[in-house]
Short mmCIF file of C-alpha atoms in Angstrom, two decimals:
data_model
loop_
_atom_site.label_atom_id
_atom_site.label_comp_id
_atom_site.label_asym_id
_atom_site.label_seq_id
_atom_site.Cartn_x
_atom_site.Cartn_y
_atom_site.Cartn_z
CA MET A 628 -5.64 -4.32 -21.11
CA LEU A 629 -9.28 -5.18 -21.61
CA ILE A 630 -10.73 -2.01 -20.11
CA ASP A 631 -11.74 0.83 -22.44
CA GLY A 632 -10.61 4.32 -21.45
CA ARG A 633 -14.15 5.57 -22.08
CA ILE A 634 -15.27 3.55 -19.05
CA LEU A 635 -12.79 5.47 -16.92
CA ARG A 636 -14.04 8.77 -18.31
CA ALA A 637 -17.70 7.88 -17.68
CA ALA A 638 -16.94 6.87 -14.09
CA ARG A 639 -14.97 10.08 -13.49
CA VAL A 640 -17.74 12.28 -14.91
CA GLN A 641 -20.40 10.44 -12.91
CA ALA A 642 -18.39 11.05 -9.73
CA GLY A 643 -18.17 14.76 -10.54
CA ILE A 644 -14.39 14.81 -10.81
CA SER A 645 -12.76 17.02 -13.42
CA MET A 646 -9.82 15.77 -15.45
CA ARG A 647 -7.45 18.08 -13.59
CA GLY A 648 -9.03 17.01 -10.33
CA MET A 649 -8.39 13.36 -11.22
CA SER A 650 -4.81 14.27 -12.07
CA ARG A 651 -4.35 15.83 -8.63
CA ARG A 652 -5.99 12.88 -6.85
CA THR A 653 -4.00 10.20 -8.68
CA GLY A 654 -0.65 11.98 -9.08
CA ILE A 655 -0.74 11.10 -12.81
CA SER A 656 -0.26 13.87 -15.36
CA TYR A 657 -3.28 15.48 -17.02
CA SER A 658 -1.96 14.69 -20.50
CA HIS A 659 -1.45 11.01 -19.68
CA LEU A 660 -4.95 10.60 -18.25
CA SER A 661 -6.41 12.42 -21.23
CA ASN A 662 -4.65 10.04 -23.60
CA VAL A 663 -5.88 7.03 -21.61
CA GLU A 664 -9.49 8.18 -21.61
CA ARG A 665 -9.35 8.83 -25.37
CA GLY A 666 -7.89 5.37 -25.95
CA ASP A 667 -4.54 6.67 -27.22
CA ARG A 668 -2.74 5.06 -24.29
CA THR A 669 -3.29 1.76 -22.49
CA ALA A 670 -5.23 1.77 -19.25
CA THR A 671 -2.64 -0.10 -17.17
CA PRO A 672 -3.33 -1.75 -13.79
CA ALA A 673 -1.68 1.20 -12.01
CA VAL A 674 -3.97 3.72 -13.72
CA ILE A 675 -7.06 1.62 -13.02
CA ALA A 676 -6.07 1.23 -9.37
CA ALA A 677 -5.54 5.00 -9.10
CA TYR A 678 -9.00 5.66 -10.57
CA ARG A 679 -10.55 3.16 -8.18
CA ARG A 680 -8.99 4.90 -5.16
CA ALA A 681 -10.03 8.36 -6.36
CA LEU A 682 -13.59 7.22 -7.10
CA ALA A 683 -13.84 5.43 -3.75
CA ASP A 684 -12.98 8.70 -1.98
CA LYS A 685 -16.10 10.14 -3.62
CA GLY A 686 -18.23 7.13 -2.73
CA HIS A 687 -18.20 5.65 -6.23
CA THR A 688 -16.93 2.34 -7.60
CA LEU A 689 -15.35 1.52 -10.94
CA LYS A 690 -17.24 -1.26 -12.71
CA THR A 691 -15.39 -2.94 -15.57
CA GLU A 692 -16.05 -5.95 -17.75
CA GLY A 693 -12.45 -7.08 -17.74
CA GLU A 694 -8.94 -6.39 -16.51
CA ASP A 695 -5.41 -7.43 -17.24
CA VAL A 696 -5.27 -11.22 -16.93
CA GLN A 697 -2.30 -11.38 -14.60
CA ARG A 698 -3.65 -8.71 -12.27
CA ARG A 699 -7.08 -10.34 -12.21
CA GLU A 700 -5.57 -13.68 -11.25
CA VAL A 701 -3.64 -12.06 -8.42
CA LEU A 702 -6.71 -10.32 -7.05
CA GLU A 703 -8.61 -13.60 -7.17
CA LEU A 704 -5.82 -15.30 -5.28
CA LEU A 705 -5.81 -12.53 -2.69
CA ARG A 706 -9.54 -12.99 -2.10
CA ASP A 707 -9.20 -16.75 -1.86
CA VAL A 708 -6.25 -16.65 0.52
CA GLY A 709 -8.50 -14.91 3.03
CA ALA A 710 -10.44 -18.19 3.29
CA GLY A 711 -7.26 -20.24 3.77
CA LEU A 712 -4.56 -21.63 1.54
CA LEU A 713 -6.52 -24.74 0.64
CA ALA A 714 -9.38 -22.60 -0.64
CA ALA A 715 -7.01 -20.71 -2.96
CA VAL A 716 -6.04 -23.65 -5.11
CA PRO A 717 -8.10 -26.67 -4.00
CA VAL A 718 -7.75 -28.73 -7.17
CA LEU A 719 -3.98 -28.31 -7.43
CA ALA A 720 -3.51 -28.95 -3.72
CA ALA A 721 -5.64 -32.08 -3.80
CA ALA A 722 -3.83 -33.36 -6.89
CA GLU A 723 -0.43 -32.76 -5.31
CA THR A 724 -1.49 -34.54 -2.12
CA VAL A 725 -2.38 -37.66 -4.11
CA ARG A 726 0.75 -37.52 -6.27
CA ILE A 727 3.15 -36.98 -3.38
CA GLY A 728 1.55 -39.87 -1.50
CA LEU A 729 1.90 -42.17 -4.50
CA HIS A 730 5.46 -41.05 -5.15
CA GLY A 731 6.37 -41.65 -1.53
CA VAL A 732 5.10 -45.23 -1.69
CA ILE A 733 7.00 -45.87 -4.91
CA SER A 734 10.32 -44.26 -3.99
CA ARG A 735 10.28 -44.68 -0.21
CA ARG A 736 11.80 -41.23 0.08
CA ALA A 737 11.26 -39.22 3.24
CA ARG A 738 8.82 -36.36 2.88
CA ALA A 739 11.49 -33.82 3.82
CA ASP A 740 13.75 -35.10 1.03
CA TRP A 741 10.94 -34.83 -1.49
CA TRP A 742 10.18 -31.27 -0.41
CA GLN A 743 13.81 -30.27 -0.75
CA GLN A 744 13.64 -31.28 -4.41
CA ALA A 745 10.37 -29.40 -4.84
CA ILE A 746 12.02 -26.25 -3.43
CA ALA A 747 14.90 -26.63 -5.88
CA ASP A 748 12.39 -26.83 -8.74
CA HIS A 749 10.64 -23.64 -7.63
CA ALA A 750 13.96 -21.83 -7.21
CA ALA A 751 15.00 -22.87 -10.71
CA THR A 752 11.84 -21.43 -12.31
CA HIS A 753 11.65 -18.20 -10.30
CA TYR A 754 13.14 -16.03 -13.04
CA SER A 755 11.51 -17.72 -16.02
CA THR A 756 7.89 -18.21 -14.85
CA PRO A 757 5.33 -15.37 -14.68
CA PRO A 758 4.79 -14.58 -10.98
CA ALA A 759 1.03 -15.16 -11.00
CA GLU A 760 1.52 -18.62 -12.50
CA LEU A 761 4.34 -19.42 -10.11
CA LEU A 762 2.25 -18.22 -7.19
CA ARG A 763 -0.55 -20.67 -7.92
CA ASP A 764 1.88 -23.57 -7.76
CA LEU A 765 3.56 -22.22 -4.64
CA LEU A 766 0.26 -21.81 -2.80
CA ALA A 767 -0.81 -25.30 -3.79
CA ASP A 768 2.44 -26.72 -2.44
CA ALA A 769 2.15 -24.60 0.70
CA ALA A 770 -1.29 -26.08 1.35
CA VAL A 771 0.09 -29.62 1.08
CA LEU A 772 3.18 -28.82 3.15
CA GLU A 773 0.97 -27.32 5.84
CA ARG A 774 -0.77 -30.68 6.18
CA HIS A 775 2.50 -32.59 6.20
CA ILE A 776 3.86 -30.44 9.03
CA ALA A 777 0.65 -30.82 11.02
CA ASP A 778 0.51 -34.60 10.47
CA GLY A 779 4.22 -35.34 10.51
CA VAL A 780 6.14 -37.20 13.17
CA ASP A 781 8.84 -35.44 15.19
CA ALA A 782 11.59 -37.00 13.09
CA ASP A 783 10.24 -35.23 9.99
CA ARG A 784 9.47 -31.87 11.57
CA GLY A 785 12.87 -30.20 11.23
CA GLY A 786 13.19 -31.04 7.53
CA LEU A 787 9.63 -30.03 6.79
CA LEU A 788 10.07 -26.70 8.60
CA ARG A 789 13.26 -26.12 6.63
CA ALA A 790 11.30 -26.70 3.41
CA ALA A 791 8.58 -24.33 4.66
CA GLY A 792 11.19 -21.61 5.18
CA TYR A 793 12.43 -21.92 1.61
CA LEU A 794 8.92 -22.25 0.14
CA ALA A 795 7.62 -19.20 2.01
CA GLY A 796 10.68 -17.23 0.88
CA VAL A 797 10.11 -18.01 -2.79
CA THR A 798 6.43 -17.14 -2.30
CA ALA A 799 7.39 -13.80 -0.76
CA LEU A 800 9.53 -13.05 -3.82
CA ALA A 801 6.59 -13.86 -6.12
CA TRP A 802 4.29 -11.49 -4.22
CA SER A 803 7.01 -8.83 -4.36
CA ASN A 804 7.36 -9.18 -8.13
CA LEU A 805 3.65 -8.46 -8.44
CA GLY A 806 3.94 -5.33 -6.31
CA GLU A 807 1.94 -6.82 -3.42
CA ARG A 808 4.15 -5.50 -0.62
CA ARG A 809 1.94 -6.39 2.32
CA GLN A 810 1.66 -10.00 1.24
CA ALA A 811 5.41 -10.15 0.64
CA HIS A 812 6.12 -8.83 4.15
CA ARG A 813 3.83 -11.42 5.70
CA TRP A 814 5.35 -14.32 3.76
CA TRP A 815 8.87 -13.18 4.69
CA GLN A 816 7.86 -13.34 8.34
CA THR A 817 6.52 -16.86 7.84
CA ALA A 818 9.76 -17.80 6.07
CA LEU A 819 11.89 -16.43 8.91
CA ASP A 820 9.83 -18.18 11.60
CA ALA A 821 9.88 -21.53 9.77
CA ALA A 822 13.63 -21.40 9.08
CA ASP A 823 14.40 -20.45 12.68
CA GLN A 824 12.19 -23.22 14.09
CA SER A 825 13.83 -25.75 11.78
CA GLY A 826 17.20 -25.15 13.43
CA ASP A 827 18.82 -25.39 9.99
CA ARG A 828 21.56 -22.77 9.73
CA ALA A 829 21.71 -22.86 5.91
CA ALA A 830 17.98 -22.17 5.63
CA GLN A 831 18.21 -19.34 8.16
CA VAL A 832 21.00 -17.67 6.18
CA TRP A 833 19.24 -18.17 2.83
CA VAL A 834 15.92 -16.71 4.01
CA ARG A 835 17.59 -13.68 5.57
CA ALA A 836 19.80 -13.19 2.53
CA TRP A 837 16.88 -12.92 0.11
CA ALA A 838 14.72 -10.97 2.58
CA VAL A 839 17.49 -8.35 2.83
CA THR A 840 18.08 -8.27 -0.93
CA ASN A 841 14.34 -7.98 -1.56
CA GLY A 842 13.99 -5.18 1.01
CA PRO A 843 14.01 -2.16 -1.36
CA ASN A 844 11.32 -3.73 -3.56
CA ILE A 845 8.81 -4.07 -0.72
CA GLY A 846 9.61 -0.85 1.13
CA ARG A 847 11.49 -2.45 4.01
CA GLN A 848 13.46 0.14 5.94
CA PRO A 849 17.25 -0.19 5.42
CA LYS A 850 17.89 -0.32 9.17
CA GLU A 851 15.53 -3.29 9.45
CA SER A 852 17.33 -5.03 6.60
CA LEU A 853 20.65 -4.31 8.26
CA ALA A 854 19.46 -5.95 11.47
CA LEU A 855 18.22 -8.99 9.53
CA ALA A 856 21.58 -9.39 7.77
CA ARG A 857 23.56 -9.21 11.00
CA GLN A 858 21.47 -11.91 12.68
CA ARG A 859 23.20 -14.65 10.70
CA LEU A 860 26.35 -12.91 9.43
CA ASP A 861 29.40 -15.07 10.17
CA GLU A 862 32.89 -13.63 10.52
CA ARG A 863 34.04 -16.19 7.97
CA PRO A 864 31.01 -16.89 5.77
CA ALA A 865 30.80 -20.17 3.88
CA PRO A 866 31.51 -20.07 0.12
CA ASP A 867 27.91 -20.80 -0.87
CA SER A 868 25.16 -18.92 -2.64
CA ALA A 869 23.25 -17.96 0.52
CA SER A 870 26.29 -16.28 2.10
CA CYS A 871 27.03 -14.46 -1.16
CA VAL A 872 23.43 -13.24 -1.47
CA LEU A 873 23.58 -12.10 2.18
CA LEU A 874 26.80 -10.15 1.66
CA GLY A 875 25.43 -8.64 -1.55
CA GLY A 876 22.24 -7.57 0.22
CA LEU A 877 24.26 -6.20 3.13
CA ALA A 878 26.46 -4.13 0.80
CA GLN A 879 23.41 -2.70 -0.94
CA THR A 880 21.77 -1.88 2.40
CA GLN A 881 24.92 -0.21 3.68
CA ALA A 882 25.06 1.88 0.51
CA ASP A 883 21.42 2.93 0.98
CA LEU A 884 22.31 4.03 4.53
CA GLY A 885 25.33 6.00 3.30
CA ASP A 886 27.72 3.69 5.14
CA PRO A 887 31.20 3.60 3.51
CA ALA A 888 31.54 0.02 4.83
CA ALA A 889 29.59 -0.99 1.72
CA VAL A 890 32.83 -0.93 -0.29
CA THR A 891 34.57 -3.20 2.22
CA THR A 892 31.63 -5.60 2.10
CA LEU A 893 31.85 -5.64 -1.70
CA ARG A 894 35.52 -6.63 -1.50
CA GLN A 895 34.63 -9.43 0.91
CA LEU A 896 31.90 -10.53 -1.49
CA ALA A 897 34.31 -10.58 -4.44
CA GLU A 898 36.74 -12.73 -2.48
CA LEU A 899 33.96 -15.13 -1.45
CA THR A 900 32.71 -15.35 -5.05
CA GLU A 901 36.13 -16.67 -6.08
CA ARG A 902 35.66 -19.57 -3.66
CA VAL A 903 32.14 -20.79 -4.49
CA PRO A 904 31.95 -24.31 -5.96
CA PRO A 905 31.92 -24.50 -9.79
CA GLU A 906 28.35 -25.86 -9.88
CA VAL A 907 27.13 -22.86 -7.85
CA ALA A 908 29.02 -20.39 -10.06
CA ALA A 909 27.57 -22.03 -13.18
CA ASP A 910 23.96 -21.85 -11.94
CA ARG A 911 22.63 -18.71 -13.67
CA VAL A 912 18.89 -19.18 -13.26
CA SER A 913 18.28 -20.59 -9.79
CA LEU A 914 17.87 -18.81 -6.48
CA PHE A 915 20.51 -21.24 -5.21
CA GLY A 916 23.16 -20.16 -7.69
CA TRP A 917 25.79 -17.44 -7.51
CA PRO A 918 27.24 -16.66 -10.95
CA GLU A 919 29.69 -13.80 -11.47
CA VAL A 920 26.98 -11.60 -12.95
CA ARG A 921 25.28 -11.32 -9.54
CA LEU A 922 28.49 -9.99 -8.04
CA ARG A 923 28.64 -7.41 -10.84
CA TYR A 924 25.01 -6.46 -10.20
CA ALA A 925 25.77 -5.83 -6.51
CA GLN A 926 28.80 -3.73 -7.47
CA SER A 927 26.72 -1.74 -9.97
CA TYR A 928 24.04 -1.07 -7.34
CA VAL A 929 26.44 -0.03 -4.58
CA HIS A 930 28.68 2.20 -6.70
CA THR A 931 25.65 3.85 -8.32
CA VAL A 932 24.10 4.66 -4.94
CA ARG A 933 27.48 5.96 -3.73
CA ARG A 934 27.68 8.12 -6.88
CA ASP A 935 31.00 6.55 -7.85
CA THR A 936 30.03 6.46 -11.51
CA ALA A 937 33.41 5.29 -12.84
CA ALA A 938 33.30 2.13 -10.70
CA ALA A 939 29.60 1.70 -11.46
CA TYR A 940 30.17 1.87 -15.23
CA ALA A 941 32.92 -0.74 -15.00
CA ALA A 942 30.65 -3.14 -13.10
CA GLN A 943 27.79 -2.47 -15.52
CA ASP A 944 29.98 -3.13 -18.56
CA ARG A 945 30.98 -6.52 -17.19
CA ALA A 946 27.43 -7.37 -16.10
CA LEU A 947 26.01 -6.55 -19.53
CA GLU A 948 28.65 -8.80 -21.13
CA LEU A 949 27.50 -11.67 -18.92
CA TYR A 950 23.74 -11.26 -19.04
CA GLY A 951 21.95 -13.40 -21.58
CA PRO A 952 18.37 -13.52 -22.84
CA ASP A 953 17.44 -15.74 -19.87
CA LEU A 954 17.73 -12.84 -17.40
CA PRO A 955 16.06 -9.80 -19.04
CA ARG A 956 14.75 -8.39 -15.76
CA ASP A 957 18.12 -8.03 -14.04
CA ARG A 958 19.73 -6.80 -17.26
CA ALA A 959 17.10 -4.04 -17.40
CA LYS A 960 17.88 -3.05 -13.81
CA VAL A 961 21.59 -2.71 -14.60
CA LEU A 962 20.71 -0.52 -17.59
CA LEU A 963 18.60 1.60 -15.24
CA HIS A 964 21.59 1.89 -12.89
CA ARG A 965 23.46 3.30 -15.89
CA SER A 966 20.64 5.76 -16.56
CA ARG A 967 20.85 6.89 -12.96
CA CYS A 968 24.61 7.42 -13.30
CA LEU A 969 24.03 9.65 -16.32
CA VAL A 970 21.61 11.76 -14.28
CA ILE A 971 24.09 11.94 -11.41
CA GLU A 972 26.75 13.22 -13.82
CA GLY A 973 24.39 15.96 -15.05
CA ASP A 974 23.13 14.38 -18.28
CA ILE A 975 19.53 14.52 -17.10
CA THR A 976 17.91 14.25 -20.50
CA GLY A 977 20.18 11.43 -21.61
CA GLY A 978 19.62 9.49 -18.39
CA THR A 979 15.84 9.81 -18.33
CA VAL A 980 15.48 9.13 -22.06
CA SER A 981 17.53 5.94 -21.71
CA ALA A 982 15.38 4.90 -18.71
CA VAL A 983 12.21 5.33 -20.78
CA GLU A 984 13.76 3.25 -23.56
CA VAL A 985 14.58 0.46 -21.11
CA LEU A 986 11.00 0.38 -19.85
CA ASP A 987 9.50 0.52 -23.32
CA ASP A 988 11.77 -2.24 -24.66
CA LEU A 989 11.11 -4.64 -21.80
CA ASP A 990 8.56 -7.41 -22.31
CA PRO A 991 5.48 -6.81 -20.08
CA THR A 992 5.86 -10.25 -18.48
CA VAL A 993 9.13 -9.20 -16.81
CA ARG A 994 8.28 -5.54 -16.21
CA LEU A 995 7.96 -6.26 -12.50
CA GLU A 996 8.14 -4.30 -9.26
CA SER A 997 11.94 -4.45 -8.92
CA VAL A 998 12.30 -2.84 -12.37
CA LYS A 999 9.88 -0.09 -11.36
CA VAL A 1000 11.87 0.53 -8.16
CA SER A 1001 15.09 0.87 -10.18
CA ALA A 1002 13.42 3.27 -12.64
CA THR A 1003 11.96 5.30 -9.76
CA ALA A 1004 15.49 5.74 -8.41
CA VAL A 1005 16.48 7.31 -11.74
CA LEU A 1006 13.66 9.83 -11.41
CA ALA A 1007 14.56 10.51 -7.76
CA ALA A 1008 18.12 11.45 -8.80
CA VAL A 1009 16.82 14.33 -10.96
CA PRO A 1010 17.30 17.73 -9.26
CA PHE A 1011 14.08 19.47 -8.37
CA ASP A 1012 14.66 22.37 -10.75
CA ALA A 1013 14.89 19.94 -13.69
CA ARG A 1014 11.68 18.04 -12.98
CA LYS A 1015 9.76 19.82 -15.76
CA LEU A 1016 12.09 18.79 -18.57
CA PRO A 1017 10.13 16.83 -21.23
CA ALA A 1018 12.27 13.71 -20.84
CA VAL A 1019 11.79 13.75 -17.07
CA THR A 1020 8.06 14.20 -17.45
CA ALA A 1021 7.95 11.28 -19.89
CA LEU A 1022 9.70 9.01 -17.37
CA GLY A 1023 7.29 10.09 -14.64
CA GLU A 1024 4.34 9.24 -16.89
CA ARG A 1025 5.77 5.81 -17.68
CA LEU A 1026 6.14 5.05 -13.97
CA ALA A 1027 2.69 6.40 -13.11
CA ALA A 1028 1.19 4.17 -15.76
CA ARG A 1029 2.70 0.96 -14.38
#
């Protein structure tokens, strides 16, 4: 972080807010804020945002010379999007317009076919590319696709709308990873509308599947996610990745609602996983794949929420065997499920200490919103009378600082 904690202290003092007053206003512990202002701890984006809100309530603003690069890029994108997608990334959008036109002349491929390949490329890099970087490319492509839909002939419209559904869905996931819930909600709505207007059943299932799965990370109410899942839930779902993601998201939503049907849905998902084509099962890194490890993740989530720790541990053991270095984010979430199970079983210190270790060991580039949500669930499992234990306090400070 490029901001010095002394800047935060000067702004707080100028606003007439005491350290304890700032702690009450931000919900961040006194000791953590004290360490930040002394420079002993990093002033993270979450801390800076909390200071900004507290200072704004007193009519003051926080002026800094620099911020975290990724966060700054996101804020710049947010400002630019207000002026329209083309204004957000004009150079990239213009360059893509020229390249796509040239490629179309050379290959004679239909625009919809080209866009389907572009979607596959974005889906393949979702897990490996920093969200802010991915978002720039997505917005540039969205600007070009917007023009193609507006200028396209009727014969192209269905395919272009299908591509728009997928593209908006991947964009919603990128916003979600950055913790921008409002933007994620809006892009999910665009994705749903585009997929529905395309008339393409596969796109409709895929968009709903990931919207449901992404629900907890953007604060979507479980009942709303349940309704989304049921809109395109077939009695005999196809053995493809979208149907598997949808069943996995449904099982997780049912668990969050306390519905015992979650276990039945998991069994259905396991049976469907056995039937997916080999190329889909082998695809570990794309949003269009469904490898075994994603089944194990869904099982870990559901059994942890249902407090069936024995079944959860079994799923976690298998998932951790399967995860490789290419998927550190999801591996961290499974480890946080395990931490939550320890807390559920009464090992509060062990569970919260392990959660802190997971957060501290994770590279900042993949320490995204879904990881924070999983860690927050560990803290939420701690009984109220144990909230002052040192290990619990340490976990709370880690989450407040992110």
